Amino acid sequence: MKLSVQNRCVLHLVVLALAAQFNLRAAPSQRTDSLPPPRPTLVAVHWPELAQLESDVRDQITKQQNSLAGVVNGPNVSDTTLSAAYGVMGELYHAYSLTAPARECYVNASQLAPNDYRWIYLLAKLDQTEGRVDEAIRRFKIVTSLKPNLIATHVNLGNIYLELNRPEEAKRSFLAALEIEKQNPAALYGLGQVALSRRRYADAVSYFEKALVLAPEANRIHYALAMAYRGLSNQEQAKIHLAQQGPVGVRVADPLMDSLMELAQSTRLYLIRGKQAFEAKRYQEAAAAFRKAIALSPESVPAHLNLGAALTQLGDLKGAVEEFEKSLLIDPDNTNAHYNVAVLSVKQNDRAKAIIHLKAVLAINPNDREAATMLTNLLATSPQTKP
């Protein structure tokens, strides 16, 4: 009998996908207050409405806003101190997708410290996200002069040029990234896209294959390879790669954005990050994210369930069962948790325990065919156990 704990856990991960659409950006009409600029060259920072946010997030942002106000209103504050205060506040807003006040903070930070590439780069990332491509290009170019070895800048520029159908400029940007790091999968993938757009299919295959070796979890590369092989009339290889395609793309290492996202301390954000890592088969990373979600919200059933799923993939069946059982202490009627405990109990040769949990599933949902089939099979091979 083939059993799979993953199938039932993925049901919960799919539910979490809906949470990925949440947006914490506050509408301008909801702003209730602002922090006036201390100098004529700066702009006001409009406090966003925080009522709709989780209490821990609201407290975190409010504390940082109070800190910024203290610095802004303090006597004889240096440009360096003021720039850092605005920048840190902008990063926190940015981490929670509060992009309007984040932009105001970055503008001030950059105005006060024009040679600090960080605030220009993060402004460019906001521009890129919001479709302000000309401003994004302008700012990324400034960053390349201030911090020429930041690979993410070159890759971001290359991706923008690709979207604008400017392949020659895209190629130059990706090649600049490879000059810094010869085996950068994001830059190689970008060069493959350039070659594909020019119908240079053999070159595209070469770049994509190299990128795939360096980033095997990036299953979106398979689709690009399929298109390149199709261009070479190699239908067999195209079919092989189409069968392996998936949603995980090639991501360039981005120290500034990675550091920024670590500021976020929301249960939902950790659940989303864990889900994304799980889907990319980065199970250690997924487990770490789900543990952070549990640390913030110990009563989160999705966090315990998905940590159990990640631990199952890591081979820690004992730890996985513990997480599923913790979720049942919070929600005794959770059929996914009961089913997963049953599956792992069978794997651990505890059929009696498996039968108890399968019966619990069917008591809650008599139409659960998976549980019914599994229970029937177990009872058939356990003659001493009465139904």
mmCIF file of C-alpha atoms in Angstrom:
data_model
loop_
_atom_site.group_PDB
_atom_site.id
_atom_site.type_symbol
_atom_site.label_atom_id
_atom_site.label_comp_id
_atom_site.label_asym_id
_atom_site.label_seq_id
_atom_site.Cartn_x
_atom_site.Cartn_y
_atom_site.Cartn_z
ATOM 1 C CA MET A 1 0.000 0.000 0.000
ATOM 2 C CA LYS A 2 1.505 3.298 -1.107
ATOM 3 C CA LEU A 3 1.070 6.055 1.449
ATOM 4 C CA SER A 4 1.851 9.730 1.130
ATOM 5 C CA VAL A 5 1.821 12.312 3.849
ATOM 6 C CA GLN A 6 2.747 15.011 1.361
ATOM 7 C CA ASN A 7 -0.538 14.899 -0.532
ATOM 8 C CA ARG A 8 -2.580 15.876 2.486
ATOM 9 C CA CYS A 9 -0.062 18.465 3.687
ATOM 10 C CA VAL A 10 0.007 20.102 0.299
ATOM 11 C CA LEU A 11 -3.713 20.711 0.645
ATOM 12 C CA HIS A 12 -2.843 23.089 3.425
ATOM 13 C CA LEU A 13 0.001 24.622 1.464
ATOM 14 C CA VAL A 14 -2.371 25.342 -1.395
ATOM 15 C CA VAL A 15 -4.678 27.125 1.015
ATOM 16 C CA LEU A 16 -1.726 29.213 2.088
ATOM 17 C CA ALA A 17 -1.202 30.294 -1.513
ATOM 18 C CA LEU A 18 -4.237 32.500 -1.118
ATOM 19 C CA ALA A 19 -2.433 34.372 1.631
ATOM 20 C CA ALA A 20 0.361 35.216 -0.798
ATOM 21 C CA GLN A 21 -2.013 37.679 -2.422
ATOM 22 C CA PHE A 22 -2.449 39.739 0.720
ATOM 23 C CA ASN A 23 -1.187 43.269 0.497
ATOM 24 C CA LEU A 24 -0.463 45.405 3.513
ATOM 25 C CA ARG A 25 -0.214 48.607 1.516
ATOM 26 C CA ALA A 26 -2.365 51.308 3.075
ATOM 27 C CA ALA A 27 -4.567 53.399 0.809
ATOM 28 C CA PRO A 28 -3.598 57.083 0.730
ATOM 29 C CA SER A 29 -7.062 58.112 1.838
ATOM 30 C CA GLN A 30 -6.558 56.221 5.104
ATOM 31 C CA ARG A 31 -3.541 58.223 6.229
ATOM 32 C CA THR A 32 -4.263 60.031 9.404
ATOM 33 C CA ASP A 33 -1.056 61.840 10.267
ATOM 34 C CA SER A 34 2.401 62.721 9.006
ATOM 35 C CA LEU A 35 5.878 63.552 10.217
ATOM 36 C CA PRO A 36 6.867 67.034 8.959
ATOM 37 C CA PRO A 37 10.323 67.307 7.378
ATOM 38 C CA PRO A 38 12.995 68.909 9.596
ATOM 39 C CA ARG A 39 14.653 70.577 6.598
ATOM 40 C CA PRO A 40 13.309 72.298 3.473
ATOM 41 C CA THR A 41 14.962 69.825 1.106
ATOM 42 C CA LEU A 42 13.158 66.845 2.640
ATOM 43 C CA VAL A 43 9.591 65.558 2.314
ATOM 44 C CA ALA A 44 6.979 64.708 4.920
ATOM 45 C CA VAL A 45 6.497 61.071 5.855
ATOM 46 C CA HIS A 46 2.826 60.163 5.955
ATOM 47 C CA TRP A 47 2.047 57.602 8.620
ATOM 48 C CA PRO A 48 0.039 54.735 7.135
ATOM 49 C CA GLU A 49 -3.132 53.420 8.744
ATOM 50 C CA LEU A 50 -2.083 50.363 10.759
ATOM 51 C CA ALA A 51 -5.407 49.183 12.143
ATOM 52 C CA GLN A 52 -5.752 46.345 9.627
ATOM 53 C CA LEU A 53 -2.356 44.840 10.482
ATOM 54 C CA GLU A 54 -1.581 42.103 12.986
ATOM 55 C CA SER A 55 -0.942 43.417 16.491
ATOM 56 C CA ASP A 56 2.727 42.365 16.528
ATOM 57 C CA VAL A 57 3.322 44.063 13.175
ATOM 58 C CA ARG A 58 1.473 47.178 14.310
ATOM 59 C CA ASP A 59 3.567 47.377 17.472
ATOM 60 C CA GLN A 60 6.796 46.886 15.541
ATOM 61 C CA ILE A 61 6.015 49.670 13.074
ATOM 62 C CA THR A 62 4.713 52.052 15.734
ATOM 63 C CA LYS A 63 7.876 51.619 17.783
ATOM 64 C CA GLN A 64 10.038 52.436 14.771
ATOM 65 C CA GLN A 65 7.873 55.439 13.869
ATOM 66 C CA ASN A 66 8.317 56.799 17.395
ATOM 67 C CA SER A 67 12.067 56.279 17.089
ATOM 68 C CA LEU A 68 12.166 58.154 13.776
ATOM 69 C CA ALA A 69 10.107 61.022 15.201
ATOM 70 C CA GLY A 70 12.519 61.256 18.136
ATOM 71 C CA VAL A 71 15.497 61.585 15.815
ATOM 72 C CA VAL A 72 13.772 64.035 13.453
ATOM 73 C CA ASN A 73 12.675 66.276 16.304
ATOM 74 C CA GLY A 74 15.969 66.071 18.173
ATOM 75 C CA PRO A 75 18.402 69.001 18.398
ATOM 76 C CA ASN A 76 21.474 69.286 16.182
ATOM 77 C CA VAL A 77 20.952 65.997 14.363
ATOM 78 C CA SER A 78 23.619 65.208 11.764
ATOM 79 C CA ASP A 79 22.778 64.306 8.176
ATOM 80 C CA THR A 80 24.273 60.850 8.720
ATOM 81 C CA THR A 81 22.111 60.098 11.758
ATOM 82 C CA LEU A 82 18.993 61.467 10.112
ATOM 83 C CA SER A 83 19.627 59.533 6.897
ATOM 84 C CA ALA A 84 20.059 56.270 8.795
ATOM 85 C CA ALA A 85 16.839 56.832 10.750
ATOM 86 C CA TYR A 86 14.823 57.505 7.601
ATOM 87 C CA GLY A 87 16.438 54.540 5.847
ATOM 88 C CA VAL A 88 15.650 52.047 8.603
ATOM 89 C CA MET A 89 12.055 53.247 8.728
ATOM 90 C CA GLY A 90 11.794 52.926 4.954
ATOM 91 C CA GLU A 91 13.099 49.361 5.061
ATOM 92 C CA LEU A 92 10.484 48.351 7.618
ATOM 93 C CA TYR A 93 7.676 49.903 5.583
ATOM 94 C CA HIS A 94 9.062 48.239 2.462
ATOM 95 C CA ALA A 95 9.181 44.846 4.185
ATOM 96 C CA TYR A 96 5.437 45.053 4.797
ATOM 97 C CA SER A 97 4.619 46.436 1.319
ATOM 98 C CA LEU A 98 3.784 49.895 2.699
ATOM 99 C CA THR A 99 5.414 51.355 -0.373
ATOM 100 C CA ALA A 100 4.220 54.982 -0.297
ATOM 101 C CA PRO A 101 5.761 55.882 3.090
ATOM 102 C CA ALA A 102 8.757 53.662 2.289
ATOM 103 C CA ARG A 103 9.422 55.801 -0.782
ATOM 104 C CA GLU A 104 9.176 59.022 1.250
ATOM 105 C CA CYS A 105 11.698 57.665 3.749
ATOM 106 C CA TYR A 106 14.121 56.500 1.063
ATOM 107 C CA VAL A 107 13.897 59.844 -0.739
ATOM 108 C CA ASN A 108 14.886 61.636 2.463
ATOM 109 C CA ALA A 109 17.625 59.136 3.299
ATOM 110 C CA SER A 110 19.085 59.491 -0.185
ATOM 111 C CA GLN A 111 18.844 63.279 -0.118
ATOM 112 C CA LEU A 112 20.781 63.363 3.161
ATOM 113 C CA ALA A 113 23.377 60.794 2.038
ATOM 114 C CA PRO A 114 23.572 60.962 -1.775
ATOM 115 C CA ASN A 115 26.539 58.594 -1.972
ATOM 116 C CA ASP A 116 24.894 55.836 0.040
ATOM 117 C CA TYR A 117 23.912 53.331 -2.643
ATOM 118 C CA ARG A 118 21.465 51.476 -0.387
ATOM 119 C CA TRP A 119 18.651 53.994 -0.497
ATOM 120 C CA ILE A 120 19.020 54.573 -4.249
ATOM 121 C CA TYR A 121 18.944 50.827 -4.852
ATOM 122 C CA LEU A 122 15.833 50.310 -2.713
ATOM 123 C CA LEU A 123 14.118 53.215 -4.461
ATOM 124 C CA ALA A 124 14.969 51.542 -7.766
ATOM 125 C CA LYS A 125 13.413 48.295 -6.502
ATOM 126 C CA LEU A 126 10.223 50.190 -5.664
ATOM 127 C CA ASP A 127 10.305 51.754 -9.130
ATOM 128 C CA GLN A 128 10.794 48.337 -10.728
ATOM 129 C CA THR A 129 7.915 46.809 -8.758
ATOM 130 C CA GLU A 130 5.582 49.691 -9.568
ATOM 131 C CA GLY A 131 6.430 49.790 -13.286
ATOM 132 C CA ARG A 132 8.389 53.072 -13.229
ATOM 133 C CA VAL A 133 10.952 51.554 -15.563
ATOM 134 C CA ASP A 134 12.708 54.752 -16.624
ATOM 135 C CA GLU A 135 13.265 55.783 -13.003
ATOM 136 C CA ALA A 136 14.342 52.259 -12.101
ATOM 137 C CA ILE A 137 16.923 52.222 -14.904
ATOM 138 C CA ARG A 138 18.206 55.681 -13.937
ATOM 139 C CA ARG A 139 18.623 54.723 -10.299
ATOM 140 C CA PHE A 140 20.137 51.287 -10.964
ATOM 141 C CA LYS A 141 22.715 52.972 -13.207
ATOM 142 C CA ILE A 142 23.636 55.309 -10.366
ATOM 143 C CA VAL A 143 24.084 52.283 -8.110
ATOM 144 C CA THR A 144 26.414 50.624 -10.654
ATOM 145 C CA SER A 145 28.696 53.654 -10.351
ATOM 146 C CA LEU A 146 28.525 53.755 -6.546
ATOM 147 C CA LYS A 147 28.668 49.981 -5.976
ATOM 148 C CA PRO A 148 29.870 48.357 -9.217
ATOM 149 C CA ASN A 149 30.242 44.855 -7.758
ATOM 150 C CA LEU A 150 26.619 44.486 -6.635
ATOM 151 C CA ILE A 151 25.503 41.679 -8.957
ATOM 152 C CA ALA A 152 21.800 42.170 -8.240
ATOM 153 C CA THR A 153 21.904 45.640 -9.815
ATOM 154 C CA HIS A 154 23.185 44.323 -13.146
ATOM 155 C CA VAL A 155 20.705 41.437 -13.197
ATOM 156 C CA ASN A 156 17.812 43.756 -12.347
ATOM 157 C CA LEU A 157 18.821 46.062 -15.171
ATOM 158 C CA GLY A 158 19.096 43.120 -17.547
ATOM 159 C CA ASN A 159 15.625 41.904 -16.624
ATOM 160 C CA ILE A 160 14.131 45.348 -17.171
ATOM 161 C CA TYR A 161 15.789 45.642 -20.576
ATOM 162 C CA LEU A 162 14.437 42.203 -21.496
ATOM 163 C CA GLU A 163 10.915 43.319 -20.630
ATOM 164 C CA LEU A 164 11.426 46.435 -22.756
ATOM 165 C CA ASN A 165 12.662 44.325 -25.690
ATOM 166 C CA ARG A 166 16.107 45.920 -25.586
ATOM 167 C CA PRO A 167 18.190 42.732 -25.922
ATOM 168 C CA GLU A 168 21.564 44.342 -26.573
ATOM 169 C CA GLU A 169 21.404 46.374 -23.363
ATOM 170 C CA ALA A 170 20.093 43.333 -21.496
ATOM 171 C CA LYS A 171 23.036 41.287 -22.759
ATOM 172 C CA ARG A 172 25.535 43.905 -21.601
ATOM 173 C CA SER A 173 23.979 43.953 -18.140
ATOM 174 C CA PHE A 174 24.018 40.168 -17.749
ATOM 175 C CA LEU A 175 27.601 39.990 -19.017
ATOM 176 C CA ALA A 176 28.566 42.647 -16.471
ATOM 177 C CA ALA A 177 27.119 40.384 -13.760
ATOM 178 C CA LEU A 178 29.166 37.443 -15.065
ATOM 179 C CA GLU A 179 32.323 39.527 -14.937
ATOM 180 C CA ILE A 180 31.763 39.742 -11.189
ATOM 181 C CA GLU A 181 30.657 36.126 -10.721
ATOM 182 C CA LYS A 182 31.344 33.780 -13.636
ATOM 183 C CA GLN A 183 28.907 31.099 -12.474
ATOM 184 C CA ASN A 184 25.903 33.260 -11.632
ATOM 185 C CA PRO A 185 22.745 31.320 -12.579
ATOM 186 C CA ALA A 186 20.504 34.392 -12.822
ATOM 187 C CA ALA A 187 22.870 36.088 -15.278
ATOM 188 C CA LEU A 188 23.239 32.897 -17.330
ATOM 189 C CA TYR A 189 19.482 32.476 -17.431
ATOM 190 C CA GLY A 190 19.145 36.096 -18.572
ATOM 191 C CA LEU A 191 21.642 35.547 -21.376
ATOM 192 C CA GLY A 192 19.654 32.479 -22.371
ATOM 193 C CA GLN A 193 16.531 34.613 -22.609
ATOM 194 C CA VAL A 194 18.378 37.123 -24.772
ATOM 195 C CA ALA A 195 19.570 34.342 -27.086
ATOM 196 C CA LEU A 196 16.073 32.854 -27.208
ATOM 197 C CA SER A 197 14.565 36.218 -28.177
ATOM 198 C CA ARG A 198 17.066 36.402 -31.047
ATOM 199 C CA ARG A 199 16.330 32.808 -32.116
ATOM 200 C CA ARG A 200 19.867 31.747 -31.334
ATOM 201 C CA TYR A 201 18.578 28.495 -29.959
ATOM 202 C CA ALA A 202 21.873 26.640 -29.553
ATOM 203 C CA ASP A 203 23.285 29.501 -27.478
ATOM 204 C CA ALA A 204 20.061 29.595 -25.450
ATOM 205 C CA VAL A 205 20.319 25.867 -24.681
ATOM 206 C CA SER A 206 23.928 26.305 -23.567
ATOM 207 C CA TYR A 207 23.097 29.152 -21.181
ATOM 208 C CA PHE A 208 19.967 27.497 -19.796
ATOM 209 C CA GLU A 209 21.738 24.170 -19.216
ATOM 210 C CA LYS A 210 24.503 25.929 -17.269
ATOM 211 C CA ALA A 211 21.941 27.831 -15.199
ATOM 212 C CA LEU A 212 20.045 24.620 -14.444
ATOM 213 C CA VAL A 213 23.190 22.881 -13.182
ATOM 214 C CA LEU A 214 23.837 25.801 -10.815
ATOM 215 C CA ALA A 215 20.200 26.149 -9.716
ATOM 216 C CA PRO A 216 18.527 22.730 -10.128
ATOM 217 C CA GLU A 217 15.577 23.779 -7.955
ATOM 218 C CA ALA A 218 14.657 26.510 -10.470
ATOM 219 C CA ASN A 219 12.295 24.325 -12.478
ATOM 220 C CA ARG A 220 11.054 27.239 -14.569
ATOM 221 C CA ILE A 221 14.297 26.872 -16.545
ATOM 222 C CA HIS A 222 12.902 23.651 -17.980
ATOM 223 C CA TYR A 223 10.215 25.575 -19.841
ATOM 224 C CA ALA A 224 12.800 27.921 -21.369
ATOM 225 C CA LEU A 225 14.910 24.913 -22.357
ATOM 226 C CA ALA A 226 11.877 23.294 -23.956
ATOM 227 C CA MET A 227 11.308 26.398 -26.069
ATOM 228 C CA ALA A 228 14.961 26.484 -27.094
ATOM 229 C CA TYR A 229 14.971 22.789 -28.042
ATOM 230 C CA ARG A 230 11.742 23.275 -29.948
ATOM 231 C CA GLY A 231 13.501 26.022 -31.908
ATOM 232 C CA LEU A 232 16.204 23.462 -32.748
ATOM 233 C CA SER A 233 13.468 21.020 -33.855
ATOM 234 C CA ASN A 234 14.514 18.640 -31.095
ATOM 235 C CA GLN A 235 11.013 17.616 -30.054
ATOM 236 C CA GLU A 236 12.188 14.784 -27.816
ATOM 237 C CA GLN A 237 14.240 17.077 -25.573
ATOM 238 C CA ALA A 238 11.507 19.716 -25.664
ATOM 239 C CA LYS A 239 9.008 17.142 -24.393
ATOM 240 C CA ILE A 240 11.359 15.988 -21.613
ATOM 241 C CA HIS A 241 11.848 19.518 -20.301
ATOM 242 C CA LEU A 242 8.183 20.496 -20.608
ATOM 243 C CA ALA A 243 7.353 17.570 -18.335
ATOM 244 C CA GLN A 244 9.713 18.993 -15.698
ATOM 245 C CA GLN A 245 8.663 22.640 -15.821
ATOM 246 C CA GLY A 246 7.446 24.352 -12.670
ATOM 247 C CA PRO A 247 6.870 27.731 -11.000
ATOM 248 C CA VAL A 248 10.268 28.245 -9.316
ATOM 249 C CA GLY A 249 12.358 30.840 -11.103
ATOM 250 C CA VAL A 250 16.009 31.813 -10.909
ATOM 251 C CA ARG A 251 16.555 34.400 -8.213
ATOM 252 C CA VAL A 252 19.670 36.532 -8.015
ATOM 253 C CA ALA A 253 21.243 36.903 -4.584
ATOM 254 C CA ASP A 254 20.105 40.292 -3.300
ATOM 255 C CA PRO A 255 21.668 41.187 0.062
ATOM 256 C CA LEU A 256 19.724 44.418 0.511
ATOM 257 C CA MET A 257 16.308 42.918 -0.202
ATOM 258 C CA ASP A 258 17.099 39.775 1.795
ATOM 259 C CA SER A 259 18.116 41.859 4.791
ATOM 260 C CA LEU A 260 15.020 43.996 4.409
ATOM 261 C CA MET A 261 12.682 41.013 4.362
ATOM 262 C CA GLU A 262 14.211 39.676 7.565
ATOM 263 C CA LEU A 263 12.734 42.722 9.296
ATOM 264 C CA ALA A 264 9.223 41.406 8.727
ATOM 265 C CA GLN A 265 7.858 39.591 11.755
ATOM 266 C CA SER A 266 4.412 38.567 10.590
ATOM 267 C CA THR A 267 3.053 35.064 11.007
ATOM 268 C CA ARG A 268 1.488 35.196 7.562
ATOM 269 C CA LEU A 269 4.720 36.327 5.940
ATOM 270 C CA TYR A 270 6.629 33.432 7.493
ATOM 271 C CA LEU A 271 3.924 31.023 6.325
ATOM 272 C CA ILE A 272 4.215 32.396 2.799
ATOM 273 C CA ARG A 273 8.011 32.171 2.828
ATOM 274 C CA GLY A 274 7.803 28.640 4.146
ATOM 275 C CA LYS A 275 5.337 27.689 1.426
ATOM 276 C CA GLN A 276 7.583 29.138 -1.274
ATOM 277 C CA ALA A 277 10.623 27.302 0.099
ATOM 278 C CA PHE A 278 8.615 24.064 0.368
ATOM 279 C CA GLU A 279 7.497 24.304 -3.252
ATOM 280 C CA ALA A 280 11.123 24.866 -4.278
ATOM 281 C CA LYS A 281 12.069 21.726 -2.269
ATOM 282 C CA ARG A 282 14.210 23.778 0.123
ATOM 283 C CA TYR A 283 12.827 21.894 3.085
ATOM 284 C CA GLN A 284 15.310 23.088 5.719
ATOM 285 C CA GLU A 285 14.484 26.673 4.820
ATOM 286 C CA ALA A 286 10.765 25.888 4.858
ATOM 287 C CA ALA A 287 10.987 24.307 8.295
ATOM 288 C CA ALA A 288 12.881 27.337 9.633
ATOM 289 C CA ALA A 289 10.193 29.692 8.313
ATOM 290 C CA PHE A 290 7.355 27.626 9.789
ATOM 291 C CA ARG A 291 9.150 27.552 13.152
ATOM 292 C CA LYS A 292 9.344 31.343 13.093
ATOM 293 C CA ALA A 293 5.609 31.467 12.386
ATOM 294 C CA ILE A 294 4.993 29.208 15.377
ATOM 295 C CA ALA A 295 7.227 31.363 17.589
ATOM 296 C CA LEU A 296 5.009 34.340 16.780
ATOM 297 C CA SER A 297 1.714 32.419 16.850
ATOM 298 C CA PRO A 298 1.972 29.161 18.852
ATOM 299 C CA GLU A 299 -1.721 28.445 18.196
ATOM 300 C CA SER A 300 -1.355 28.569 14.398
ATOM 301 C CA VAL A 301 -2.653 25.281 13.022
ATOM 302 C CA PRO A 302 -1.312 25.949 9.480
ATOM 303 C CA ALA A 303 2.168 26.587 10.897
ATOM 304 C CA HIS A 304 2.230 23.282 12.803
ATOM 305 C CA LEU A 305 0.770 21.341 9.867
ATOM 306 C CA ASN A 306 3.228 22.724 7.369
ATOM 307 C CA LEU A 307 6.187 22.295 9.704
ATOM 308 C CA GLY A 308 5.101 18.679 9.949
ATOM 309 C CA ALA A 309 5.077 18.459 6.148
ATOM 310 C CA ALA A 310 8.581 19.926 5.919
ATOM 311 C CA LEU A 311 9.933 17.622 8.623
ATOM 312 C CA THR A 312 8.424 14.665 6.783
ATOM 313 C CA GLN A 313 10.388 15.605 3.679
ATOM 314 C CA LEU A 314 13.523 15.903 5.812
ATOM 315 C CA GLY A 315 12.997 12.398 7.160
ATOM 316 C CA ASP A 316 12.231 13.516 10.715
ATOM 317 C CA LEU A 317 9.056 11.458 11.105
ATOM 318 C CA LYS A 318 9.004 11.682 14.906
ATOM 319 C CA GLY A 319 9.195 15.470 14.771
ATOM 320 C CA ALA A 320 6.544 15.565 12.054
ATOM 321 C CA VAL A 321 4.106 13.493 14.111
ATOM 322 C CA GLU A 322 4.682 15.801 17.070
ATOM 323 C CA GLU A 323 3.743 18.821 14.963
ATOM 324 C CA PHE A 324 0.604 17.161 13.596
ATOM 325 C CA GLU A 325 -0.401 16.176 17.118
ATOM 326 C CA LYS A 326 0.184 19.727 18.337
ATOM 327 C CA SER A 327 -2.180 20.952 15.643
ATOM 328 C CA LEU A 328 -4.781 18.459 16.889
ATOM 329 C CA LEU A 329 -4.517 19.854 20.410
ATOM 330 C CA ILE A 330 -5.550 23.203 18.925
ATOM 331 C CA ASP A 331 -8.066 21.851 16.390
ATOM 332 C CA PRO A 332 -9.169 18.289 17.257
ATOM 333 C CA ASP A 333 -11.338 18.064 14.131
ATOM 334 C CA ASN A 334 -8.588 18.776 11.637
ATOM 335 C CA THR A 335 -8.787 15.887 9.177
ATOM 336 C CA ASN A 336 -5.465 16.669 7.502
ATOM 337 C CA ALA A 337 -3.642 16.326 10.809
ATOM 338 C CA HIS A 338 -5.421 13.063 11.667
ATOM 339 C CA TYR A 339 -4.678 11.623 8.226
ATOM 340 C CA ASN A 340 -1.012 12.612 8.333
ATOM 341 C CA VAL A 341 -0.546 11.070 11.785
ATOM 342 C CA ALA A 342 -2.106 7.896 10.396
ATOM 343 C CA VAL A 343 0.252 7.803 7.405
ATOM 344 C CA LEU A 344 3.344 8.335 9.526
ATOM 345 C CA SER A 345 2.137 5.841 12.118
ATOM 346 C CA VAL A 346 2.016 3.183 9.399
ATOM 347 C CA LYS A 347 5.526 4.124 8.337
ATOM 348 C CA GLN A 348 6.574 3.645 11.973
ATOM 349 C CA ASN A 349 4.767 0.268 12.160
ATOM 350 C CA ASP A 350 2.113 1.558 14.565
ATOM 351 C CA ARG A 351 -1.007 0.348 12.764
ATOM 352 C CA ALA A 352 -3.227 0.609 15.824
ATOM 353 C CA LYS A 353 -2.520 4.319 16.116
ATOM 354 C CA ALA A 354 -3.088 4.767 12.389
ATOM 355 C CA ILE A 355 -6.496 3.086 12.632
ATOM 356 C CA ILE A 356 -7.538 5.356 15.510
ATOM 357 C CA HIS A 357 -6.742 8.484 13.513
ATOM 358 C CA LEU A 358 -8.337 7.221 10.299
ATOM 359 C CA LYS A 359 -11.524 6.482 12.210
ATOM 360 C CA ALA A 360 -11.353 10.033 13.554
ATOM 361 C CA VAL A 361 -11.126 11.351 9.980
ATOM 362 C CA LEU A 362 -14.177 9.372 8.908
ATOM 363 C CA ALA A 363 -16.145 10.400 11.980
ATOM 364 C CA ILE A 364 -15.626 14.015 10.925
ATOM 365 C CA ASN A 365 -15.949 13.440 7.172
ATOM 366 C CA PRO A 366 -17.520 10.091 6.192
ATOM 367 C CA ASN A 367 -16.916 10.891 2.501
ATOM 368 C CA ASP A 368 -13.126 11.004 2.776
ATOM 369 C CA ARG A 369 -12.226 8.316 0.229
ATOM 370 C CA GLU A 370 -8.482 8.340 0.916
ATOM 371 C CA ALA A 371 -9.011 7.710 4.604
ATOM 372 C CA ALA A 372 -11.683 5.072 3.939
ATOM 373 C CA THR A 373 -9.465 3.181 1.484
ATOM 374 C CA MET A 374 -6.481 3.305 3.794
ATOM 375 C CA LEU A 375 -8.536 2.156 6.775
ATOM 376 C CA THR A 376 -10.022 -0.739 4.790
ATOM 377 C CA ASN A 377 -6.556 -1.883 3.734
ATOM 378 C CA LEU A 378 -5.221 -1.659 7.277
ATOM 379 C CA LEU A 379 -8.133 -3.587 8.755
ATOM 380 C CA ALA A 380 -7.793 -6.240 6.074
ATOM 381 C CA THR A 381 -4.182 -6.835 7.029
ATOM 382 C CA SER A 382 -4.806 -6.563 10.777
ATOM 383 C CA PRO A 383 -7.268 -9.383 11.567
ATOM 384 C CA GLN A 384 -6.924 -8.924 15.320
ATOM 385 C CA THR A 385 -8.231 -5.354 15.066
ATOM 386 C CA LYS A 386 -12.000 -5.070 15.034
ATOM 387 C CA PRO A 387 -13.621 -2.153 13.189
#
